[in-house]
Short mmCIF file of N, CA and C in Angstrom, two decimals:
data_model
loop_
_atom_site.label_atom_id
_atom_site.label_comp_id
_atom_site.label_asym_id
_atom_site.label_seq_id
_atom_site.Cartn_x
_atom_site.Cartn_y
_atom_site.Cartn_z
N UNK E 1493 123.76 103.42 92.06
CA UNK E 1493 122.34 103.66 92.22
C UNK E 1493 121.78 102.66 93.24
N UNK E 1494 121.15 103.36 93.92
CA UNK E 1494 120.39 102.38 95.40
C UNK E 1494 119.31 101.46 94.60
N UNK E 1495 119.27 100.08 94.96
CA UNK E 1495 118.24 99.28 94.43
C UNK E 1495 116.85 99.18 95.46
N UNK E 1496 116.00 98.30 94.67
CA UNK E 1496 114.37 98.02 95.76
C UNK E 1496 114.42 96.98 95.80
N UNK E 1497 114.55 95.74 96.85
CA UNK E 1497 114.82 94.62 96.51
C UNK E 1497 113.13 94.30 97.06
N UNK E 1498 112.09 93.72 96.55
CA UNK E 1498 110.49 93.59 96.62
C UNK E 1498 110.36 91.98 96.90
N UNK E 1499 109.95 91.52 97.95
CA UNK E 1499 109.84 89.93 98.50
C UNK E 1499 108.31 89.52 98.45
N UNK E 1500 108.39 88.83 97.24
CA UNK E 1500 107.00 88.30 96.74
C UNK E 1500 107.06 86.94 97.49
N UNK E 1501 105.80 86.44 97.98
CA UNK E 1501 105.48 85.14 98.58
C UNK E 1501 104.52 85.05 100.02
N UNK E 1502 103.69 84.53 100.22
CA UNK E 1502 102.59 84.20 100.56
C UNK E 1502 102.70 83.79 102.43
N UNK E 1503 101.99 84.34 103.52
CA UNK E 1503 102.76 83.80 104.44
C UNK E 1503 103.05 82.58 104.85
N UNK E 1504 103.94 82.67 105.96
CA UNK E 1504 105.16 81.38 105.84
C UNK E 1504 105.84 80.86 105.16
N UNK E 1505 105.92 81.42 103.63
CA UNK E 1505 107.22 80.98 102.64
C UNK E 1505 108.47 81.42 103.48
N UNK E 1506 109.03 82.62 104.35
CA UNK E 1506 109.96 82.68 104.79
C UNK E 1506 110.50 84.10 104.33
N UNK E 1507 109.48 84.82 104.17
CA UNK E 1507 109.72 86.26 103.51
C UNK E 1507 110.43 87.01 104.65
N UNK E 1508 110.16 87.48 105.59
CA UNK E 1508 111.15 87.88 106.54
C UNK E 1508 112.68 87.69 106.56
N UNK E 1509 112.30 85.69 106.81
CA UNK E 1509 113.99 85.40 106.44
C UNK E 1509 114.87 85.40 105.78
N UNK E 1510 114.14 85.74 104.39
CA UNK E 1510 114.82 86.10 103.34
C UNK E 1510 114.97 87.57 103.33
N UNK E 1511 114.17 88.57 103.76
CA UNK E 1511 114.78 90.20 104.13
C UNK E 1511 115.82 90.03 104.97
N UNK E 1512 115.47 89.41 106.18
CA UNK E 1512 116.58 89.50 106.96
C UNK E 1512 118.28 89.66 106.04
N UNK E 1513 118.06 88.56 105.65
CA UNK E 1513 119.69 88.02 104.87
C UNK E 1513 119.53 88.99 103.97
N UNK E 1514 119.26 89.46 103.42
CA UNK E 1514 119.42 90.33 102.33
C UNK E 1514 119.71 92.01 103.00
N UNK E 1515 119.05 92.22 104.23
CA UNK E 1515 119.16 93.24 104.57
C UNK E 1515 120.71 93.43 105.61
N UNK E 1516 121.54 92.50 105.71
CA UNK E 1516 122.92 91.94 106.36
C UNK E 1516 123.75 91.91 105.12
N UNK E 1517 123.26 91.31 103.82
CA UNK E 1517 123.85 90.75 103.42
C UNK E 1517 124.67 92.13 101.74
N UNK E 1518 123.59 92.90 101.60
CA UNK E 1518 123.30 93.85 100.55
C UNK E 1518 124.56 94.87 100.87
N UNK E 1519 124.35 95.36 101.80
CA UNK E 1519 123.55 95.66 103.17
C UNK E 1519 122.41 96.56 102.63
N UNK E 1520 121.14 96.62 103.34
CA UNK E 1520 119.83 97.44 103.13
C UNK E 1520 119.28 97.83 103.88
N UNK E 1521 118.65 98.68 103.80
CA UNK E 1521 117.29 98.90 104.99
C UNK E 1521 115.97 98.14 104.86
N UNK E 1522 115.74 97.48 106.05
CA UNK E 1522 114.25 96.26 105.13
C UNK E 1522 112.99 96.97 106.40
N UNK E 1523 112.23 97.02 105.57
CA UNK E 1523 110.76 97.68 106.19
C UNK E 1523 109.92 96.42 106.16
N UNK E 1524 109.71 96.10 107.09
CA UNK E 1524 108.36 94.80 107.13
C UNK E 1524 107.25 94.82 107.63
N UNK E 1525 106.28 95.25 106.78
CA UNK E 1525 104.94 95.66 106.70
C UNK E 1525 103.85 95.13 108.37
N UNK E 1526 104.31 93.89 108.36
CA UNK E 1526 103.81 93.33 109.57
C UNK E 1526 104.13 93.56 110.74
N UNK E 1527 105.44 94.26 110.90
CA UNK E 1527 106.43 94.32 111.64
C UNK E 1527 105.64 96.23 112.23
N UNK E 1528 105.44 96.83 111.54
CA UNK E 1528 105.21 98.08 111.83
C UNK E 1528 103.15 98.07 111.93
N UNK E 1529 102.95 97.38 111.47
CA UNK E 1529 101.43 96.96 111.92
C UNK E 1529 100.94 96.54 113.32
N UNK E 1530 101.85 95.50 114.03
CA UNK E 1530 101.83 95.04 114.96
C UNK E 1530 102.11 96.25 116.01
N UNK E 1531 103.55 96.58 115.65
CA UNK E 1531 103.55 98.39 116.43
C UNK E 1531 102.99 98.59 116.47
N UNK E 1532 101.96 99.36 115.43
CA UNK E 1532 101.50 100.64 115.57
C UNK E 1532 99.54 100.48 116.29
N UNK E 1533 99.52 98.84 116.09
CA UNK E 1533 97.97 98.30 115.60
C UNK E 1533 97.53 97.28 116.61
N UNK E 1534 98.55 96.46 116.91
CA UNK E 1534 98.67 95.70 117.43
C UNK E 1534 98.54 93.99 117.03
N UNK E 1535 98.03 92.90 117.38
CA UNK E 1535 98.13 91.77 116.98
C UNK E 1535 97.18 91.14 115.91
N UNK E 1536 95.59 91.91 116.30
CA UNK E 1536 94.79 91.20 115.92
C UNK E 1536 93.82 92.24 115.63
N UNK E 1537 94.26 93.30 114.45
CA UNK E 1537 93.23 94.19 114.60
C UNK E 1537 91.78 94.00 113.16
N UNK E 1538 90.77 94.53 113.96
CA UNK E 1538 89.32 94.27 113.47
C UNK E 1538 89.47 94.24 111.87
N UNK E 1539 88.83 93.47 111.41
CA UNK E 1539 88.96 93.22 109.66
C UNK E 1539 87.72 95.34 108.75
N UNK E 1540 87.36 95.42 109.63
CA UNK E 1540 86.87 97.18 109.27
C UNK E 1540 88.04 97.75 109.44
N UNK E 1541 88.69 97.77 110.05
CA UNK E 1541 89.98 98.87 110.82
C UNK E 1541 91.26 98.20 109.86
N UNK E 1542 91.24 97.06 109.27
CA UNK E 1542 92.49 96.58 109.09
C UNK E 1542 93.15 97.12 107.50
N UNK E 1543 92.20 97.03 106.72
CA UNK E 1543 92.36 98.22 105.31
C UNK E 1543 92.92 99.64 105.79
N UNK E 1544 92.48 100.52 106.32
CA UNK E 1544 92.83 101.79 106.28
C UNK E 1544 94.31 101.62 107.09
N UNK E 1545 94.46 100.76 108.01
CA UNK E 1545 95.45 100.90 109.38
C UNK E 1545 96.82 100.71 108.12
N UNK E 1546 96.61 99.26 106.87
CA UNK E 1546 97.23 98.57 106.16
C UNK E 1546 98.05 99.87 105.42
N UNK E 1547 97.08 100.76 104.58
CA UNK E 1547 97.19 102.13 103.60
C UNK E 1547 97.81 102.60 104.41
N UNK E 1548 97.66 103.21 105.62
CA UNK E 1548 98.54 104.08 106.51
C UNK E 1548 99.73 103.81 107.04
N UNK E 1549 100.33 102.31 106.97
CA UNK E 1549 101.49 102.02 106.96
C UNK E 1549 102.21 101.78 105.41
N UNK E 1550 101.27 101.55 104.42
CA UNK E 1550 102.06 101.27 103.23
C UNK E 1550 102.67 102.94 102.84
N UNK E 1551 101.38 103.48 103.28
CA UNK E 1551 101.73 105.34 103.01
C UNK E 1551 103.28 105.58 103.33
N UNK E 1552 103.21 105.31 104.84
CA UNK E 1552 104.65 105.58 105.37
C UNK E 1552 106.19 104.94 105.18
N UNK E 1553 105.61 103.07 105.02
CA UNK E 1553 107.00 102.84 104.22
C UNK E 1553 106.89 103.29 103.23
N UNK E 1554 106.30 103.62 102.02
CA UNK E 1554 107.24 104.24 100.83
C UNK E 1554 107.84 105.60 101.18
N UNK E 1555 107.21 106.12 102.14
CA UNK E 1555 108.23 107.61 101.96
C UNK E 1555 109.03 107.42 102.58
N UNK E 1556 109.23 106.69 103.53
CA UNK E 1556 110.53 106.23 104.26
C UNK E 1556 111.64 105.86 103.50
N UNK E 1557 110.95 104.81 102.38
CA UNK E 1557 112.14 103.80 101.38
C UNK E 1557 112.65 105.02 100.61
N UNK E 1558 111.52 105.68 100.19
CA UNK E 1558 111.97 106.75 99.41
C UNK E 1558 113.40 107.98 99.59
N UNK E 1559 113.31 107.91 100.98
CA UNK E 1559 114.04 108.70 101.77
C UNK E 1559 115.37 107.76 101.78
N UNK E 1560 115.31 106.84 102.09
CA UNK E 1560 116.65 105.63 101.89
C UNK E 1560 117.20 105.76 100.50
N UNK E 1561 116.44 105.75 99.77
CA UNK E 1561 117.17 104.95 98.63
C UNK E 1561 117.46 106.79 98.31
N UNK E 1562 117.32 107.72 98.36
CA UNK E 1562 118.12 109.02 98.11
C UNK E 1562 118.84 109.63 98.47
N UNK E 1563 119.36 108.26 99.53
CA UNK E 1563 120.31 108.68 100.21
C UNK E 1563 121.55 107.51 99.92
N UNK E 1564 120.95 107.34 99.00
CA UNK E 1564 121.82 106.13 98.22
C UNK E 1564 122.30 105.00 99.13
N UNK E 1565 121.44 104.27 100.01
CA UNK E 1565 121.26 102.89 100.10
C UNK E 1565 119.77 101.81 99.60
N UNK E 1566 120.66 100.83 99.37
CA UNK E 1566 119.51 99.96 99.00
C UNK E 1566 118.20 99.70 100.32
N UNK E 1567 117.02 99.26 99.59
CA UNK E 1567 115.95 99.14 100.11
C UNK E 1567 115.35 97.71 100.30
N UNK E 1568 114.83 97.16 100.78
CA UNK E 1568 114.09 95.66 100.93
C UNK E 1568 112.82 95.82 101.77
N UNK E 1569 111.87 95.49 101.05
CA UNK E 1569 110.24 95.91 101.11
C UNK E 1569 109.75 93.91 101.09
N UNK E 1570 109.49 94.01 102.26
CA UNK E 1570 108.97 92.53 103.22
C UNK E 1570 107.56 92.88 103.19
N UNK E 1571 106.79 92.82 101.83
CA UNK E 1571 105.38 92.68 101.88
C UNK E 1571 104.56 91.71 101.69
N UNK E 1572 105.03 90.75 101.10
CA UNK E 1572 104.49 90.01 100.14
C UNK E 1572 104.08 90.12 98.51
N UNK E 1573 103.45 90.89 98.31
CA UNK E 1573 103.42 91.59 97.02
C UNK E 1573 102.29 90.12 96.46
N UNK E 1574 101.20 89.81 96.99
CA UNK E 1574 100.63 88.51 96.21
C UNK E 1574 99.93 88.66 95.12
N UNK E 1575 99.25 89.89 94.68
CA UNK E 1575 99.00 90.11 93.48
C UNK E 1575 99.56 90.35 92.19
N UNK E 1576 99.27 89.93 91.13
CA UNK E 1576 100.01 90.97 89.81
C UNK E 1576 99.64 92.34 89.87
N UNK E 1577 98.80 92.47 90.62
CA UNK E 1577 97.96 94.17 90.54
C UNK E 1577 99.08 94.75 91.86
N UNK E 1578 99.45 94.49 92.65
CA UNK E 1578 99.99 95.07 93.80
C UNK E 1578 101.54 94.98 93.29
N UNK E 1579 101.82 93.73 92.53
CA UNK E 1579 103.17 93.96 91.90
C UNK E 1579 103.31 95.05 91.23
N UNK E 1580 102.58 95.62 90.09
CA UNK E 1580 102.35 96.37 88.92
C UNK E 1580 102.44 97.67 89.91
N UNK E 1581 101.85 98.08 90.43
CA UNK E 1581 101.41 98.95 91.63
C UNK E 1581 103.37 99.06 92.73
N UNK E 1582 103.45 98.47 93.00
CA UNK E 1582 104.86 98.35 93.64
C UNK E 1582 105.99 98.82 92.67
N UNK E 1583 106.07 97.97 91.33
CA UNK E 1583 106.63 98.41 90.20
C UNK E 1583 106.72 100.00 89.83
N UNK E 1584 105.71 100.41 90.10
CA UNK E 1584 105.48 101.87 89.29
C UNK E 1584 105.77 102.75 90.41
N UNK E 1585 105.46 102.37 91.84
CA UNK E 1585 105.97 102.76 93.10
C UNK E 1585 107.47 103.24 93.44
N UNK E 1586 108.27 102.51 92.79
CA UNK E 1586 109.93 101.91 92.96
C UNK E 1586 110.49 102.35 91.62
N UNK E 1587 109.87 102.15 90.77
CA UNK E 1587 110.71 102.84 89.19
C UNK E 1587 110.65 104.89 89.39
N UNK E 1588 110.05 104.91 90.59
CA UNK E 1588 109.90 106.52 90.59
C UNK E 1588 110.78 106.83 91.59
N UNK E 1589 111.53 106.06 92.07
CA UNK E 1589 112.38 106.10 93.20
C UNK E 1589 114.09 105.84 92.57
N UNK E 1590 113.97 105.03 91.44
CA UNK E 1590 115.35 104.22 90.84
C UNK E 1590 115.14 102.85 90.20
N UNK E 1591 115.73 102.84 89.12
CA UNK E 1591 116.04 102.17 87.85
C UNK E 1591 116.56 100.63 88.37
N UNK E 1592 117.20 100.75 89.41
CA UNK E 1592 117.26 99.20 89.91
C UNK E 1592 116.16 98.59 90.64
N UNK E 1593 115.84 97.95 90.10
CA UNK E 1593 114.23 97.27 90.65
C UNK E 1593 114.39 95.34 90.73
N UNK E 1594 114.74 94.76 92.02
CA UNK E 1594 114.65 93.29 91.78
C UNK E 1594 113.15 92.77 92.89
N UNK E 1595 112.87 91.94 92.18
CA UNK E 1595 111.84 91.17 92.96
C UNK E 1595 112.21 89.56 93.55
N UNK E 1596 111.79 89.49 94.46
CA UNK E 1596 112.44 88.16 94.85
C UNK E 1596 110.92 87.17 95.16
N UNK E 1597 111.25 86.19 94.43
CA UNK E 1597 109.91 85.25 94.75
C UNK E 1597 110.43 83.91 95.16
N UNK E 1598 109.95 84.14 96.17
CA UNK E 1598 109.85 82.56 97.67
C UNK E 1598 108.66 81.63 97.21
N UNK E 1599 109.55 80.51 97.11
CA UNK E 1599 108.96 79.09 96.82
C UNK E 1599 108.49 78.25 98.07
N UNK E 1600 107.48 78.37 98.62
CA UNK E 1600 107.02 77.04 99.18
C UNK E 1600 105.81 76.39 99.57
N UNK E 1601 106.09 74.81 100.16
CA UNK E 1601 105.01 74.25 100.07
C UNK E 1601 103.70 74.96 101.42
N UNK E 1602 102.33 74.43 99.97
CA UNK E 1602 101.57 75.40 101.22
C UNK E 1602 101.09 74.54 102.58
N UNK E 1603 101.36 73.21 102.77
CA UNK E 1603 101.20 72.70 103.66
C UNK E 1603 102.27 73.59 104.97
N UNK E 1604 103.36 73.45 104.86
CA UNK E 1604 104.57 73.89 105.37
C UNK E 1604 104.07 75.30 105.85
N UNK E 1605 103.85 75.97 104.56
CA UNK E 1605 103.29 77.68 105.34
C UNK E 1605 102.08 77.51 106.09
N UNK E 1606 101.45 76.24 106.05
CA UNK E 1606 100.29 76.62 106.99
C UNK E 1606 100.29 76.53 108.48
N UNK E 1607 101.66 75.38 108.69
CA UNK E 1607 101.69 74.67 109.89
C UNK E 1607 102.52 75.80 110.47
N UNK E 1608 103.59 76.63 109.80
CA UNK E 1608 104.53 77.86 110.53
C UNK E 1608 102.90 78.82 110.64
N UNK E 1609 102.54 78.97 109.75
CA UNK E 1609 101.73 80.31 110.65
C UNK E 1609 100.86 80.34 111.58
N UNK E 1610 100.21 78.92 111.34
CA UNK E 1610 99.39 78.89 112.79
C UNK E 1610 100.33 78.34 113.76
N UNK E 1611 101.50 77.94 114.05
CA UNK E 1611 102.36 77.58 114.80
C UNK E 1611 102.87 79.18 115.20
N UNK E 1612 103.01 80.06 114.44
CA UNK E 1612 103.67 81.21 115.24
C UNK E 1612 102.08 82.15 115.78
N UNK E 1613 101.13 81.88 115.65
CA UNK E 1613 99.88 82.67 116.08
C UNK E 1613 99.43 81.98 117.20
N UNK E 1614 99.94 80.45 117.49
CA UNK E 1614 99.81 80.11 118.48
C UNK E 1614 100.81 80.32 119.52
N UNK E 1615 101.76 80.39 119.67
CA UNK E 1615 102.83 80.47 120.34
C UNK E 1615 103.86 81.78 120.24
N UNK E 1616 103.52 82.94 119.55
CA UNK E 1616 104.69 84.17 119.73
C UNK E 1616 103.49 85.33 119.48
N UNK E 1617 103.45 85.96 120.85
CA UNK E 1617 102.40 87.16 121.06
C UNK E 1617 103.05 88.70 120.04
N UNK E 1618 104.22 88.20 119.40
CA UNK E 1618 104.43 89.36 118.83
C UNK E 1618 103.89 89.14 117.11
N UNK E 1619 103.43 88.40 116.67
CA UNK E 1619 102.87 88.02 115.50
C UNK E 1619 101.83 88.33 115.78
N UNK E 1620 100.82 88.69 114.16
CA UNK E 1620 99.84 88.49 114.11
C UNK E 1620 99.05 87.67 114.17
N UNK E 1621 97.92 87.47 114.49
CA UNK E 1621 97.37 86.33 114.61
C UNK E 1621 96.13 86.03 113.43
N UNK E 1622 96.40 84.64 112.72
CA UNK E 1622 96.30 84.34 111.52
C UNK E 1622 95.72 82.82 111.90
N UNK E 1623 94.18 82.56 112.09
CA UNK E 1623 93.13 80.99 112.02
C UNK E 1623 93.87 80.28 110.70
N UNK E 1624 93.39 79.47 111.25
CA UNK E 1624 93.60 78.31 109.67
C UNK E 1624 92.11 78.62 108.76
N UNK E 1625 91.41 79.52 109.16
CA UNK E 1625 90.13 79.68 108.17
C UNK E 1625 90.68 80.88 107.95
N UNK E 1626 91.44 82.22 108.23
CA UNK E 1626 92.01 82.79 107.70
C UNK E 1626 92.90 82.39 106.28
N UNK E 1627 93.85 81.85 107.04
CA UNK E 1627 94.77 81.46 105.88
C UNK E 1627 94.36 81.11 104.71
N UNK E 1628 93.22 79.99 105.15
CA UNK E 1628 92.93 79.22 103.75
C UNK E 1628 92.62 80.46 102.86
N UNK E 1629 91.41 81.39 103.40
CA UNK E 1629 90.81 82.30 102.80
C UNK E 1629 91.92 83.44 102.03
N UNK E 1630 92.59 83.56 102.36
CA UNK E 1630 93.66 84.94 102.11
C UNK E 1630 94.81 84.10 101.10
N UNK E 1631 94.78 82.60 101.13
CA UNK E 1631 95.78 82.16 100.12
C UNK E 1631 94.92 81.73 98.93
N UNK E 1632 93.49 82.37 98.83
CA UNK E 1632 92.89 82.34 97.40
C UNK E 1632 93.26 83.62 96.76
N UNK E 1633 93.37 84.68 97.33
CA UNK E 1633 94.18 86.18 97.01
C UNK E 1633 95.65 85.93 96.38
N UNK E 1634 96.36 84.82 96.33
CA UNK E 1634 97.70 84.51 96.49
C UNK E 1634 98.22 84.26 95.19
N UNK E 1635 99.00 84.93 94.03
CA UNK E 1635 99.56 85.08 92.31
C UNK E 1635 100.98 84.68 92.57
N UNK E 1636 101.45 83.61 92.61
CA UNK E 1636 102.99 83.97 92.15
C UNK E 1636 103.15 84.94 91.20
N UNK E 1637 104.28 85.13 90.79
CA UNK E 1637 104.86 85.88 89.70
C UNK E 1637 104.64 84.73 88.79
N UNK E 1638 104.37 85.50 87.38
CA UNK E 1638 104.49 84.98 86.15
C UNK E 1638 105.10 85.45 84.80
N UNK E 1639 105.68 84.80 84.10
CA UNK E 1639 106.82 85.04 82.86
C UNK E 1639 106.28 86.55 82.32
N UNK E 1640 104.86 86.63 82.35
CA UNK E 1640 104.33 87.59 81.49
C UNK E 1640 104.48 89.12 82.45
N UNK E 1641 104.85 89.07 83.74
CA UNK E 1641 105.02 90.19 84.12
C UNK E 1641 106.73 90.67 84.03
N UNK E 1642 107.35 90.22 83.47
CA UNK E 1642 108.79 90.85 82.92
C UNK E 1642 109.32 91.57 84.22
N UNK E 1643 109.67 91.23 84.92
CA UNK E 1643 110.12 91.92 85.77
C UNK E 1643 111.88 91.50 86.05
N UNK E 1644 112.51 91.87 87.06
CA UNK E 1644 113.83 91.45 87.19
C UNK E 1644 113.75 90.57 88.65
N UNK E 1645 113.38 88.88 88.38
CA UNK E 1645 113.24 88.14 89.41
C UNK E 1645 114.07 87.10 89.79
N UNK E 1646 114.45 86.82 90.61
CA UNK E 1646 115.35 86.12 91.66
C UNK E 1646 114.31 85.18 92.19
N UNK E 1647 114.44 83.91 91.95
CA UNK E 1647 113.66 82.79 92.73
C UNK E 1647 114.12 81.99 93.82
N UNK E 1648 113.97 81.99 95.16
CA UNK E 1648 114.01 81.52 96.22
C UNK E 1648 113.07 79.95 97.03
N UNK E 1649 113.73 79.48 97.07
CA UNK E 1649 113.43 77.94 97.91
C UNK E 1649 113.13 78.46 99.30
N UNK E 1650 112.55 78.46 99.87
CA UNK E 1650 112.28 78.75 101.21
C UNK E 1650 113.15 77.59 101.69
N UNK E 1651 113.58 76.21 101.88
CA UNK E 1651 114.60 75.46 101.76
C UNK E 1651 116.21 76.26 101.97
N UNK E 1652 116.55 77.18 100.97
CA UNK E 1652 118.25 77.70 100.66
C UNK E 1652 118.05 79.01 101.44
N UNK E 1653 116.75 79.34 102.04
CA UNK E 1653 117.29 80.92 102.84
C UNK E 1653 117.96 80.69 104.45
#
């Protein structure tokens, strides 16, 4: 049975780099939310436009993953997942797809994620571009995983990826 492997963690924990390896390593197909935003949207699109543009790519990776994993390979979904509500929501997403369901949650410090993301918004035009008054603001949105959501989780050091 094809699994969903779901990469919880906040930007600059290293969520990419941890799809990456997992998507080499499984082997999988990894869809990265940012990655097809920037395509389709471009770098820096308007905070009105950026909800619906967001839905219209989440629309399309799941039917995509959906299409993977019935074709019996594994899946790796590079979203972040920072809510318990978007977990719960992802959960019920992926249990309708297959019974193997892992979540992976990336550990790190938020000093560290702050200095990579405005370090890559300053310097790599293929990223989004993310202020340090962004960040701060969008890492009050930000839930690790917790014991009480039972899920099947794998914890990651941004450090060991």
């Amino acid at each position: 049975m094809a699994a969903i492997h779901l990469i919880v963690g906040f930007m600059g924990f290293g969520k990419t780099t941890l799809a990456k390896k997992l998507e080499k390593e499984l082997p999988a197909v990894r869809f990265t939310h940012d990655e097809f935003m920037r395509s389709l949207y471009g770098r820096n699109l308007p905070e009105p436009e950026f909800r619906s543009a967001a839905q219209k790519v989440d629309d399309l990776i799941w039917n995509l993953a959906a299409q993977v994993v019935a074709a019996g390979v594994d899946v790796v979904l590079d979203y972040g997942f920072w809510s318990k509500e978007d977990r719960r929501q992802a959960y019920e997403k992926a249990s309708r797809l297959t019974g193997d369901i892992v979540f992976h949650q990336l550990n790190c410090n938020e000093n560290t994620a702050r200095k990579r993301v405005l370090e890559r918004s300053r310097t790599d035009e293929n990223e989004l571009f993310i202020d340090e008054n962004c960040f701060n603001l969008l890492l009050q949105n930000y839930e690790p995983i917790t014991a009480d959501e039972h899920y099947n989780v794998i914890s990651h050091r941004q450090s060991e990826i």
